Amino acid sequence: MATSRFQAFLNSPIGPKTTHFWGPIANWGFVAAGLVDMQKPPEMISGNMSSAMCVYSALFMRFAWMVQPRNYLLLACHASNETVQLYQLSRWARAQGYLSSKKEEEKPSQ
Amino acid sequence: MATSKLQALWNHPAGPKTIHFWAPTFKWGISIANIADFQKPPENISYLQQIAVTCTGMIWCRCSTIITPKNWNLFSVNVAMAATGIYQLTRKIKYDYVSEAEAAVEIEG
């Protein structure tokens, strides 16, 4: 049972013998990079790259769904990347002062 | 002639009516972001992110040609991604390691 399942995975049209598998694996590198970069100070974040990544992953979730063969691994990857990059973008925006209007409003009232 | 060519382009299975056109088109944003970051100091470059950009670019050059529909837009954007990623990595490596070597030479000199 386990052997035949593994065999089926190996020989799948989207299995590890094909780039339909390795393409998304490389894409998971973006998720890993995003997670690691969460440990870095927000000044290190590239706003350009994070913004581009958010748009990119949103569109590629749809792409992964529509392409033949349909690529669930890629879809999961881009959903994860979207989450990570949105968080990175919010850290960057906060560091740049774009989200500080509340604080500025709070100060006079104190 | 021109009209029918535009018609064919418009109705192509990877044409502008489909996500197969727009997803790669916006993926250019990643290469453009990298190009914009060429002006920034290399110490801010993230090794892991740029390695991901480069590897993804290289592998997806191949992926683009074996998915259905075949996607040359995706192919070209991934060539650009691999190129910009490699350049950013060389800047970072040069900054981290070559600078040290030069500093060592200066100390010895």
CSV table of C-alpha atoms in Angstrom, one decimal, chain A residues 8-46:
chain,number,residue,atom,x,y,z
A,8,ALA,CA,2.1,6.7,-7.7
A,9,PHE,CA,3.6,9.9,-6.4
A,10,LEU,CA,6.9,9.3,-8.1
A,11,ASN,CA,5.3,8.7,-11.4
A,12,SER,CA,2.6,11.3,-11.2
A,13,PRO,CA,2.5,13.8,-14.0
A,14,ILE,CA,3.2,16.5,-11.4
A,15,GLY,CA,5.6,14.4,-9.4
A,16,PRO,CA,9.3,14.9,-8.6
A,17,LYS,CA,10.4,13.7,-12.0
A,18,THR,CA,8.9,16.8,-13.5
A,19,THR,CA,9.5,20.6,-13.1
A,20,HIS,CA,5.8,20.9,-12.1
A,21,PHE,CA,7.2,19.7,-8.8
A,22,TRP,CA,10.5,21.5,-8.6
A,23,GLY,CA,9.2,24.9,-9.8
A,24,PRO,CA,7.0,25.3,-6.7
A,25,ILE,CA,9.7,23.9,-4.5
A,26,ALA,CA,11.9,26.8,-5.6
A,27,ASN,CA,9.0,29.2,-5.0
A,28,TRP,CA,8.8,28.0,-1.4
A,29,GLY,CA,12.2,29.6,-1.1
A,30,PHE,CA,10.4,33.0,-1.1
A,31,VAL,CA,8.3,31.8,1.9
A,32,ALA,CA,11.4,30.6,3.7
A,33,ALA,CA,13.2,33.9,2.9
A,34,GLY,CA,10.2,35.9,4.2
A,35,LEU,CA,10.1,33.9,7.4
A,36,VAL,CA,13.8,34.3,8.0
A,37,ASP,CA,13.6,38.0,7.2
A,38,MET,CA,11.0,38.4,9.9
A,39,GLN,CA,13.9,38.2,12.4
A,40,LYS,CA,15.6,41.2,10.8
A,41,PRO,CA,14.8,44.8,11.7
A,42,PRO,CA,12.2,46.4,9.4
A,43,GLU,CA,14.7,48.8,8.0
A,44,MET,CA,16.2,45.9,6.1
A,45,ILE,CA,13.0,45.1,4.3
A,46,SER,CA,12.8,46.2,0.6
